[in-house]
Coordinates of C-alpha atoms and ligand atoms in Angstrom, one line a residue:
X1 CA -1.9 -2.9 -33.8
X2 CA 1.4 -4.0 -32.8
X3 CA 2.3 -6.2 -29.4
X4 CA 4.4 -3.8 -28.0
X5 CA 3.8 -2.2 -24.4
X6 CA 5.1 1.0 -22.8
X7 CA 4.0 2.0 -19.4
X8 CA 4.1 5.3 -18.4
X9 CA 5.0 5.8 -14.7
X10 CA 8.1 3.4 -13.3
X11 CA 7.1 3.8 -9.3
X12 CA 5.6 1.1 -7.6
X13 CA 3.2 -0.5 -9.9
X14 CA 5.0 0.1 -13.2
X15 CA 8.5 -1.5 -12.4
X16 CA 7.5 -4.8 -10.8
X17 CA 4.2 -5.2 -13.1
X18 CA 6.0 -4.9 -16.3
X19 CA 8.8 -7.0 -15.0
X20 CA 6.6 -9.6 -14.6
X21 CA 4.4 -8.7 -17.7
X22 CA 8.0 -9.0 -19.6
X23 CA 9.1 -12.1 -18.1
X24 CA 5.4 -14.1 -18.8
X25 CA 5.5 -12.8 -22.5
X26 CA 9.2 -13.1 -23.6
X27 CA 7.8 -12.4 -27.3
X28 CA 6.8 -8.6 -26.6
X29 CA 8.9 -5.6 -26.2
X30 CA 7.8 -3.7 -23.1
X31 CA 9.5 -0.3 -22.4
X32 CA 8.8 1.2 -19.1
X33 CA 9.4 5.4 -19.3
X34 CA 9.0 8.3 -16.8
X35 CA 10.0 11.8 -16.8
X36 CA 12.2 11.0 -13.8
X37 CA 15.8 10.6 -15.2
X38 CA 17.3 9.1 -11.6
X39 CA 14.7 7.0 -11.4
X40 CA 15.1 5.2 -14.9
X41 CA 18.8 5.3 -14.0
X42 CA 18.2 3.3 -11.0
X43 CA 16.1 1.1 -13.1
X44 CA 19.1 0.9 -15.3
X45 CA 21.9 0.5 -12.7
X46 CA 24.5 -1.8 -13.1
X47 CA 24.3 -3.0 -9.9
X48 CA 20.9 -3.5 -10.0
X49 CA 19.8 -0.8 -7.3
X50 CA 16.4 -0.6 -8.5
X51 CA 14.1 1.9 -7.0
X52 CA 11.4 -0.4 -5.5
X53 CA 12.6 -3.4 -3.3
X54 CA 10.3 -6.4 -3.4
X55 CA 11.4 -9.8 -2.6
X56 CA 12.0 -11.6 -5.9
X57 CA 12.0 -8.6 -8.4
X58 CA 15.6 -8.3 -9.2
X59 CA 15.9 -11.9 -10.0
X60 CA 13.3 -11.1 -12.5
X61 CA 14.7 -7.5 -13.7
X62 CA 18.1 -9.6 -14.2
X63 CA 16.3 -11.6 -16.5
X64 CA 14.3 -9.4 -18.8
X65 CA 16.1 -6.1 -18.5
X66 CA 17.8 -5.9 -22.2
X67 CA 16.3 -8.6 -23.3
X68 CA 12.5 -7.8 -23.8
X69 CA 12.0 -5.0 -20.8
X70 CA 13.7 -1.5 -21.1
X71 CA 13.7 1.3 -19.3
X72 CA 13.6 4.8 -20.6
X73 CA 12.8 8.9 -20.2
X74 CA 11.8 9.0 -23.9
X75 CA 8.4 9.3 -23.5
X76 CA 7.3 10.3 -27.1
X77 CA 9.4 7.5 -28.7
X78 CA 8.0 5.0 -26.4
X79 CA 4.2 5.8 -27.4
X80 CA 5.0 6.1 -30.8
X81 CA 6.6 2.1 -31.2
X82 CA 3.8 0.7 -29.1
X83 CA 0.1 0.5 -29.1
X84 CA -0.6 -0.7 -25.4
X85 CA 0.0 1.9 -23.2
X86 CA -0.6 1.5 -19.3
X87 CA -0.5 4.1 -17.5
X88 CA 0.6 3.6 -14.1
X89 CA 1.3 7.5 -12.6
X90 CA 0.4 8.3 -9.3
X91 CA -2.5 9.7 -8.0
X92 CA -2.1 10.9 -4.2
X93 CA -4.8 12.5 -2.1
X94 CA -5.5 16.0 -3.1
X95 CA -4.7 18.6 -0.6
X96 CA -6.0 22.0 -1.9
X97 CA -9.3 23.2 -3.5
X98 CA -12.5 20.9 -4.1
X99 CA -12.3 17.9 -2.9
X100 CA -8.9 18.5 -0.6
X101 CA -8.0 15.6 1.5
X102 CA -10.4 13.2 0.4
X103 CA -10.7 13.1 -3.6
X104 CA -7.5 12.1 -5.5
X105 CA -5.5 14.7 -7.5
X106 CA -5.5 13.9 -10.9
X107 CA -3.6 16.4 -12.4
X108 CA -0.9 13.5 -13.3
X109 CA -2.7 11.3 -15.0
X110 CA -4.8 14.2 -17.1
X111 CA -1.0 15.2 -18.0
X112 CA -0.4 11.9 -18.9
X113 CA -3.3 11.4 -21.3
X114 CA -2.8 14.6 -23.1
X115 CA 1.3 13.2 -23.7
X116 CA -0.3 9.9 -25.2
X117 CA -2.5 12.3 -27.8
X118 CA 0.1 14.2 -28.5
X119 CA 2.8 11.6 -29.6
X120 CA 0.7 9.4 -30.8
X121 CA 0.9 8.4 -34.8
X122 CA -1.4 5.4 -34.4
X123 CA -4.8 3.5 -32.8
X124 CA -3.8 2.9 -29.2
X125 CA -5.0 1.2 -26.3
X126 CA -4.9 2.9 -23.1
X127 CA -4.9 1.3 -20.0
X128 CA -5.1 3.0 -16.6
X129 CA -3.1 0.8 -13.9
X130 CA -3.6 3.8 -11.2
X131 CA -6.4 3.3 -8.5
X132 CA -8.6 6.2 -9.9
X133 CA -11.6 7.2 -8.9
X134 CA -14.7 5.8 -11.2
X135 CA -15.6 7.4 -13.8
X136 CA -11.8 8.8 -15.1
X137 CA -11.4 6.4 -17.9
X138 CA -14.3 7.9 -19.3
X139 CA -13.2 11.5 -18.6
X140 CA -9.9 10.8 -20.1
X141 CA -11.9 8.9 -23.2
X142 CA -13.7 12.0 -23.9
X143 CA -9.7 14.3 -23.6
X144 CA -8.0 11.7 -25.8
X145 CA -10.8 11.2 -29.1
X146 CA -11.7 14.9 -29.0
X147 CA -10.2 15.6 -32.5
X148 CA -8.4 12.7 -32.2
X149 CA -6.8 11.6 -35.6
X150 CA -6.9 8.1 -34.0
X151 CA -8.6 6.4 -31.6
X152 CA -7.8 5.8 -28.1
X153 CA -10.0 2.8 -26.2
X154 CA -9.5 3.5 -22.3
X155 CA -9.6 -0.2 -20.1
X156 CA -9.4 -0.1 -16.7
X157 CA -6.7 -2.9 -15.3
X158 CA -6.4 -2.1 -11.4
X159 CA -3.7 -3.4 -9.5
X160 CA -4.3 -5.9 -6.5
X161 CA -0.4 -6.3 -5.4
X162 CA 0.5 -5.7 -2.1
X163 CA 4.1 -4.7 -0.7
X164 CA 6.4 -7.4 0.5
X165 CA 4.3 -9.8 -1.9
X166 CA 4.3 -7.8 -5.0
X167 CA 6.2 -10.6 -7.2
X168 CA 4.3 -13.7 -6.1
X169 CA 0.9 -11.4 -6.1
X170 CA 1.8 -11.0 -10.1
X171 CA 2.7 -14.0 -10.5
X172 CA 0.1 -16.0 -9.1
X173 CA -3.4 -12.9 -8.7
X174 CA -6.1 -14.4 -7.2
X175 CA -7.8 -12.4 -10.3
X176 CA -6.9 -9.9 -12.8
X177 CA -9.4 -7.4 -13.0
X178 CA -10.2 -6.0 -16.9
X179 CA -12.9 -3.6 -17.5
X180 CA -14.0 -2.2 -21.1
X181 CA -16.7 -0.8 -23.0
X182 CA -19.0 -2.8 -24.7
X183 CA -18.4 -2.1 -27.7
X184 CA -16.8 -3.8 -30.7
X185 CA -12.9 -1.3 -30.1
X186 CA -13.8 -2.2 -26.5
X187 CA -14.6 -6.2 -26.5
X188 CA -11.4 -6.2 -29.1
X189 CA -9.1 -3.8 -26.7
X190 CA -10.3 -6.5 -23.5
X191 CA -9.7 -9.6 -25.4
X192 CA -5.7 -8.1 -26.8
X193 CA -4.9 -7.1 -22.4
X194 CA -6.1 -10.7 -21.7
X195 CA -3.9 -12.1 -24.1
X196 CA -1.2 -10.2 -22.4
X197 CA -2.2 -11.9 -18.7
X198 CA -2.6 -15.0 -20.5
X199 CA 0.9 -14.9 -21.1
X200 CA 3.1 -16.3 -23.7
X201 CA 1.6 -19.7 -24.7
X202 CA -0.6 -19.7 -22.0
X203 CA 1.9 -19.9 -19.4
X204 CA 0.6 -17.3 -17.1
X205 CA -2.9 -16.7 -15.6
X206 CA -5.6 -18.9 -16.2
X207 CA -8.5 -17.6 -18.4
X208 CA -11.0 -18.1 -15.3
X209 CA -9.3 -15.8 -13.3
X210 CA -9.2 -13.0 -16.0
X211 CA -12.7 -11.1 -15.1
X212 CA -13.8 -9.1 -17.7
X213 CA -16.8 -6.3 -16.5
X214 CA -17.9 -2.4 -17.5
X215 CA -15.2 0.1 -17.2
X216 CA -17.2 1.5 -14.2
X217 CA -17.2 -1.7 -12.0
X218 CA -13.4 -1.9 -12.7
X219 CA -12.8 1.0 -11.5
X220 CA -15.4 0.6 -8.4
X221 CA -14.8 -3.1 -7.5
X222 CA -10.8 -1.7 -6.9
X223 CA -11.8 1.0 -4.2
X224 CA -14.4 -1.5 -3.0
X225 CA -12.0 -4.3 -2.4
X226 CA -9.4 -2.0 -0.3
X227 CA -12.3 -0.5 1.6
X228 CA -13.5 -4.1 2.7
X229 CA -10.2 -4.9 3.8
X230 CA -9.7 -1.7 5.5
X231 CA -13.1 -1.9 6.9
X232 CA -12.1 -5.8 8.4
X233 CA -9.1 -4.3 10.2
X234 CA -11.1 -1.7 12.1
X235 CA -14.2 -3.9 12.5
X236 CA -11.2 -6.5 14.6
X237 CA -9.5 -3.3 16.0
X238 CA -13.0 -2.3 17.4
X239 CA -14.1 -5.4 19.1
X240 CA -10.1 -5.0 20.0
X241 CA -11.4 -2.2 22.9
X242 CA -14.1 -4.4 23.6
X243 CA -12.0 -6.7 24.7
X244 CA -10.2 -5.0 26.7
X245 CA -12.9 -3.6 28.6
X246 CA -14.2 -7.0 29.1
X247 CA -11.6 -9.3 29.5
X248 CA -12.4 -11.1 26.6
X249 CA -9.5 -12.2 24.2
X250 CA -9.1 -10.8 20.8
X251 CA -6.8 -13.8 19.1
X252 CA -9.8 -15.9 20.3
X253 CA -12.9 -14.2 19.1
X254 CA -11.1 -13.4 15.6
X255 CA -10.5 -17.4 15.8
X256 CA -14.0 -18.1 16.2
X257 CA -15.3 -15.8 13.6
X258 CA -12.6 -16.8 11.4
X259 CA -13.3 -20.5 11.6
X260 CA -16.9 -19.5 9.5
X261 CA -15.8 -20.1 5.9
X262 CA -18.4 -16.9 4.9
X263 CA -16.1 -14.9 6.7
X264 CA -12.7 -16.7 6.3
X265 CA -9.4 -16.0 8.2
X266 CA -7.2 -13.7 6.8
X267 CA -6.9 -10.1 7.5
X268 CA -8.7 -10.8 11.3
X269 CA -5.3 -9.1 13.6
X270 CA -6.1 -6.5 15.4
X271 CA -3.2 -4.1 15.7
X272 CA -2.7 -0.5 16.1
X273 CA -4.8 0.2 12.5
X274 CA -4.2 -0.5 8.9
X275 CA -1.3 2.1 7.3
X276 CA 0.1 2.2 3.7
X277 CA -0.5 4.2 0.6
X278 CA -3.8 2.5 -0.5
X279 CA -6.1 1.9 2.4
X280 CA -6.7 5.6 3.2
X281 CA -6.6 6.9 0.2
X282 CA -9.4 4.6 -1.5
X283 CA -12.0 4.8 1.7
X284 CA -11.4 8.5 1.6
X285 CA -11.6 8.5 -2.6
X286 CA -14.8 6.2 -2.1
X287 CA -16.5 8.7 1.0
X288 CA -15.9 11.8 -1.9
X289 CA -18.3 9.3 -4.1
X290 CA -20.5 8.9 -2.0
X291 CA -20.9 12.2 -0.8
X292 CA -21.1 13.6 -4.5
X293 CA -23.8 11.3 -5.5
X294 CA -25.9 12.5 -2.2
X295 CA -25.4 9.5 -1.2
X296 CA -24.4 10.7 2.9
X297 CA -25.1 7.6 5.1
X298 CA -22.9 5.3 3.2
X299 CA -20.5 8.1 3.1
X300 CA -20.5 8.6 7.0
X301 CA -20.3 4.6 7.1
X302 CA -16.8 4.8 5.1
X303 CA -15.9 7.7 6.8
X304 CA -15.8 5.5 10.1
X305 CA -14.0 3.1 9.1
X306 CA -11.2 5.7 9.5
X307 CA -12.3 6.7 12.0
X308 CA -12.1 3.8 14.1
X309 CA -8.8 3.9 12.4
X310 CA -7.4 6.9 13.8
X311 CA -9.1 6.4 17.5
X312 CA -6.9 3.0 17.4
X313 CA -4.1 5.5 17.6
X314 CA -5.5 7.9 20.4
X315 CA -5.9 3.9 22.0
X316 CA -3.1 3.3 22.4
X317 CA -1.7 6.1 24.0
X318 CA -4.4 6.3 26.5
X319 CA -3.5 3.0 27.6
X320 CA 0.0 3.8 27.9
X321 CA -1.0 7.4 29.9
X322 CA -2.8 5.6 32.6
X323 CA -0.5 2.5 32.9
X324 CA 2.1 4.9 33.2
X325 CA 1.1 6.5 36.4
X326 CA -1.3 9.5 34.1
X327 CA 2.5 11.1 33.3
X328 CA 4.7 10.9 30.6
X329 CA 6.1 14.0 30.3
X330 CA 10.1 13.0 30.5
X331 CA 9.7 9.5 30.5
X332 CA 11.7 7.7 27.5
X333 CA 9.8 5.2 25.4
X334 CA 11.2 2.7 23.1
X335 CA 9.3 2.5 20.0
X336 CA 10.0 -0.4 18.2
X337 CA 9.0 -0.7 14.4
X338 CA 8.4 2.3 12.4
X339 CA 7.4 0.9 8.7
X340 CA 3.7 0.3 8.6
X341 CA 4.0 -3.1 8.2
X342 CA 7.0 -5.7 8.3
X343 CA 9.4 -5.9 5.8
X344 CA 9.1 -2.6 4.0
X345 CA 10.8 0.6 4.4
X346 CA 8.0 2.3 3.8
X347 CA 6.1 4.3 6.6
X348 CA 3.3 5.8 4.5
X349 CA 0.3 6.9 6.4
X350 CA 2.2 4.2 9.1
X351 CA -0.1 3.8 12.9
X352 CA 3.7 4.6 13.9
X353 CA 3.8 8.6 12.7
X354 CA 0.5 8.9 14.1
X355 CA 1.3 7.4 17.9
X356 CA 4.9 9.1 18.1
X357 CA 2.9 12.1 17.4
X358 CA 0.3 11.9 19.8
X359 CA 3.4 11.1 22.4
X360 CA 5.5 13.8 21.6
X361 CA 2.4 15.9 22.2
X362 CA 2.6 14.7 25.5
X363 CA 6.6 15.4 26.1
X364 CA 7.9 11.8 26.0
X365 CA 11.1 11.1 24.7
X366 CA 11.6 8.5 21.8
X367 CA 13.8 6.2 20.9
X368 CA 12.6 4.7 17.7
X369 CA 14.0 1.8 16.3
X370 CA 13.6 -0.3 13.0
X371 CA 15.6 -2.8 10.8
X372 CA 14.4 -0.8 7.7
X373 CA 12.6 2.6 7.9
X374 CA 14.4 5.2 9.7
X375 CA 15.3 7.0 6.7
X376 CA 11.4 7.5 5.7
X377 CA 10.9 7.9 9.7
X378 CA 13.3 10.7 9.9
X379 CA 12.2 12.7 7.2
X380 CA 8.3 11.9 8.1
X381 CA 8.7 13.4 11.9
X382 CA 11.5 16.0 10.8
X383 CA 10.9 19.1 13.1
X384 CA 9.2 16.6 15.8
X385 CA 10.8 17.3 19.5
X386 CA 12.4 14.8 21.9
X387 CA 13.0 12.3 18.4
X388 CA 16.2 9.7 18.5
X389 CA 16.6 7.3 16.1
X390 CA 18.9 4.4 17.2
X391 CA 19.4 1.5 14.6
X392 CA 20.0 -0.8 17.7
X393 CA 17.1 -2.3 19.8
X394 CA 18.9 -2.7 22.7
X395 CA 20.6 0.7 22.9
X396 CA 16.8 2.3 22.1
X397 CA 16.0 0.4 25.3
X398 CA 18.3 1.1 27.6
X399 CA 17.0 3.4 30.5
X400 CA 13.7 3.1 28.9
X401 CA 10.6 3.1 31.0
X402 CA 8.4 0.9 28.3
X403 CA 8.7 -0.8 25.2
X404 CA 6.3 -0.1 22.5
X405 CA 5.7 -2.8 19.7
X406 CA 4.5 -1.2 16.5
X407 CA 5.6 -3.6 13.6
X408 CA 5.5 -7.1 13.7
X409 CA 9.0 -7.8 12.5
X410 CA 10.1 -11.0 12.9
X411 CA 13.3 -9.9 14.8
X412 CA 11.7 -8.8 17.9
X413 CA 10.4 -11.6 18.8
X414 CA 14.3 -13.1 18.6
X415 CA 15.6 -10.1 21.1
X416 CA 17.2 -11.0 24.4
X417 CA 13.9 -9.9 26.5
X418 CA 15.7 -10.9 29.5
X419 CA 18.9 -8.0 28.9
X420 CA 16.5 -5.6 27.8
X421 CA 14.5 -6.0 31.1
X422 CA 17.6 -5.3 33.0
X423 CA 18.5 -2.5 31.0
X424 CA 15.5 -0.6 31.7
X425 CA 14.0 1.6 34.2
X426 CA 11.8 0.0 36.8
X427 CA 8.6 -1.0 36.3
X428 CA 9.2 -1.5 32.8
X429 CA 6.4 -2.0 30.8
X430 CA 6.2 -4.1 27.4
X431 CA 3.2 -2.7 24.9
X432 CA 2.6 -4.9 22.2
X433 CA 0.1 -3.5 19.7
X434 CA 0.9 -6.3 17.4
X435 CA 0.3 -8.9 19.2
X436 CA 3.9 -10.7 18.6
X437 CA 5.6 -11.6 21.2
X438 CA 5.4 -14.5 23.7
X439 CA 3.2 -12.1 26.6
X440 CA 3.4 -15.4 29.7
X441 CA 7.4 -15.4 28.9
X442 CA 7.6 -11.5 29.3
X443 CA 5.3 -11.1 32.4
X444 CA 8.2 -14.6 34.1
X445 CA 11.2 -12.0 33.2
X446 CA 9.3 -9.3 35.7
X447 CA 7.5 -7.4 32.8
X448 CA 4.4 -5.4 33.0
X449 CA 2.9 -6.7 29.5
X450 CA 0.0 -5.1 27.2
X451 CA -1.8 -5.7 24.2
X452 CA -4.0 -5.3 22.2
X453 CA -7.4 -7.1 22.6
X454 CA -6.5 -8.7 25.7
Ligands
LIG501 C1 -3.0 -3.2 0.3 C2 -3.9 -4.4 -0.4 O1 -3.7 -5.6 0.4 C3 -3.5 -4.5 -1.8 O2 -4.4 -5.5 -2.4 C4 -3.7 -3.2 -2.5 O3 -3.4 -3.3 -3.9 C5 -2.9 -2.1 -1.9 O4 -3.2 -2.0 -0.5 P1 -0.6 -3.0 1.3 O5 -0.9 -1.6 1.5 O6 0.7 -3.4 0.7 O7 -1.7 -3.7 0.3 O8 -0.7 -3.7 2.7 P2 -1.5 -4.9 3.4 O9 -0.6 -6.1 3.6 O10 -2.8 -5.2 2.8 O11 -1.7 -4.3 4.9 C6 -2.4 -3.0 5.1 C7 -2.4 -2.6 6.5 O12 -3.3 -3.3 7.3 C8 -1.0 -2.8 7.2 O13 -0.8 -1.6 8.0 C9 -1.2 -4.0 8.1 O14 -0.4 -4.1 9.2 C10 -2.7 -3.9 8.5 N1 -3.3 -5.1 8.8 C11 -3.5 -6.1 7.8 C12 -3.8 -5.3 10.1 O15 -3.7 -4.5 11.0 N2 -4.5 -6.5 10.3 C13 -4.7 -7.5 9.4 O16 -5.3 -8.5 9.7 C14 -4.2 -7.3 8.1

């Protein structure tokens, strides 16, 4: 076995995990391929416009690109001169046949494997970075050693990172997650990944946070963890109506049950639901488990976790409908913040798309604003009615008959409230769903204010 590492798949988890794999183990040779020749050229830019942005990552591609990280579409070359392969393809929600819009499609990651057998002159070890659901690494086990010449061990390795912290989340993992058989290939394929997370000398994670468990639990314990953190958001967003209804206050009762160190604080702010590309997909990828194993009451209790989700977003509009004199047909609304959370472009499965819907359903017209995602916004509601997209918060504002907080970006809470008051329509109404601006200072400019939770 040699040290080298190719990882197939240079999206979101491949680039800035084998950045940082390259960085903590100058010693290695890590080649990072995909089939997607603008992509690796992006990687390989000159002017370092990589693909992904993530606060810290291009310091570190400056680093380690040419030096022990390279970036390439020769696939079969790659898996021939190493004999770590991760595998790090993506694997979205399937939308036809069994399974559609629950299980995950894994027709990527099959093609993947059968690539690896087929250019492979060597033992490998094969190690599956994509959130899959459990049970694959054995599946693609069983594809790989069928009259194999050589053999293929299959770890699971999932990825914790989160956007906007992806760096410092590799850096510094509150754990990295290994799971192998227990066998002797397997015990020996585990101990030569940990070596890698070790780092170079030592210098990277500590051997107590390296967990080493079945290939099964790996796989599991990653679903599991994003479905309790989902599941936390719409537990907060729930008692969120509660409060509403009763005039308790959301920031205080999170407070409270945050304060019990069994619980803990993070991940307690209500809001308008929980969006990105992971949250969904593994409750829903966890409900198709459940439900294939018989197992139907934990599967319903999963299922409403989305639920409560999705009602967050119906919330919300309701609020706005009767606060809004029960009419919005005609009436402009401000929306500001698009991405599904701040800093990040990205809008996937963002509470946004899902209110701007609902509102065009009820003839409003938008003006949508954000500092970064009105490029994924505009092609997300593309044949939506009654859409604008203005880059500037004030001229989004202007005539408007309410504001509507989606993102927590920084900047709004900066904005001249007191100009944008005066150039809206009377009674203008502030909704904050996030919770983010200063509500007393609002409701002294003449404001109407909501929120969420309060
Ligand atoms: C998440 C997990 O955190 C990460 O470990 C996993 O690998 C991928 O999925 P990410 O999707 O980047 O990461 O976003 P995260 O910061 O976890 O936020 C998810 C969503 O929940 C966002 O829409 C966020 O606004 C929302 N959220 C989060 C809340 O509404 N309230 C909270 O208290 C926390």
């Amino acid at each position: 076995m040699n040290r080298n590492i190719v990882c197939i798949g240079a999206g979101y988890i491949g680039g800035p995990t084998m950045a940082v794999i390259a960085k903590m183990n100058p010693d290695r040779k890590v080649i990072v391929v995909d089939i997607n020749a603008d992509r690796i050229a992006a990687w390989n830019s000159a002017d370092f416009n990589l693909p992904v942005y993530e606060p810290g990552l291009e310091e570190v591609v400056r680093e380690v690109r040419g030096r022990n990280l390279f970036f390439s579409t020769d696939i079969a070359g790659a898996v021939k001169e190493c004999d770590i392969v991760f595998v790090g393809v993506n694997t979205p929600t399937k939308m036809f046949g069994r399974g559609m819009g629950r299980a995950s499609d894994l027709q990527f990651w099959e093609a993947t494997a059968r690539t690896i057998k087929e250019y492979a002159d060597g033992d490998k070890i094969v190690v599956e970075k994509s959130t899959l659901p459990v049970r694959t690494a054995a599946a693609m086990e069983a594809i790989l050693n069928d009259h194999a010449k050589y053999r293929f061990t299959v770890l699971s390795n999932p990825e914790f990172l989160a956007e906007g912290s992806a760096i410092k989340d590799l850096l510094e993992p509150d754990r990295v997650l290994i799971g192998g058989p227990d066998d002797e290939a397997g015990r020996a394929a585990v101990a030569a990944l940990a070596e890698i997370y070790a780092g170079t000398n030592g210098a990277w994670v500590r051997r107590e946070k390296i967990l080493t468990t079945n290939v099964w639990s790996a796989e599991l314990s990653k679903l599991a963890a994003n479905a309790m953190l989902a599941q936390r958001v719409s537990s907060i967003n729930a008692l969120a109506g509660l409060c509403e209804a009763t005039g308790a206050n959301i920031g205080e009762v999170a407070r409270v049950i945050g304060a019990d160190s069994r619980i803990g604080a993070k991940f307690l702010k209500a809001g308008p639901g929980f969006g990105g590309s992971c949250f969904k997909k593994d409750v829903l990828n966890l409900v198709y488990l459940c439900e294939s194993f018989g197992l139907h009451t934990a599967a319903e209790y999963w299922m409403g976790v989305i639920r409560v989700n999705e009602h967050q977003h119906e919330r919300i509009v309701n609020r706005l409908f009767t606060s809004m004199f029960n009419t919005l047909a005609g009436k402009k609304i401000a929306m500001f913040g698009f991405a599904f959370k701040a800093n990040t472009g990205d809008t996937r499965e963002t509470p946004a798309g899902a209110v701007a819907r609902l509102l065009a359903g009820e003839h409003v017209r938008l003006a949508i604003t954000d500092p970064k995602a009105i490029e994924n916004g505009k092609r997300d509601l593309a044949g939506l009615d009654g859409i604008e997209w203005v880059e500037d918060p004030y001229a989004a504002a202007a005539g408007a008959d309410a504001v509507l907080v989606l993102t927590d970006w920084s900047e709004y809470a900066a904005l001249d409230w007191k100009r944008i008051y005066e150039s809206m329509r009377k009674p203008a109404l502030v909704f904050d769903t996030r919770n983010c601006l200063d509500d007393a200072a609002l409701r002294s400019l003449g404001f109407r204010v909501l929120a969420v939770g309060r």
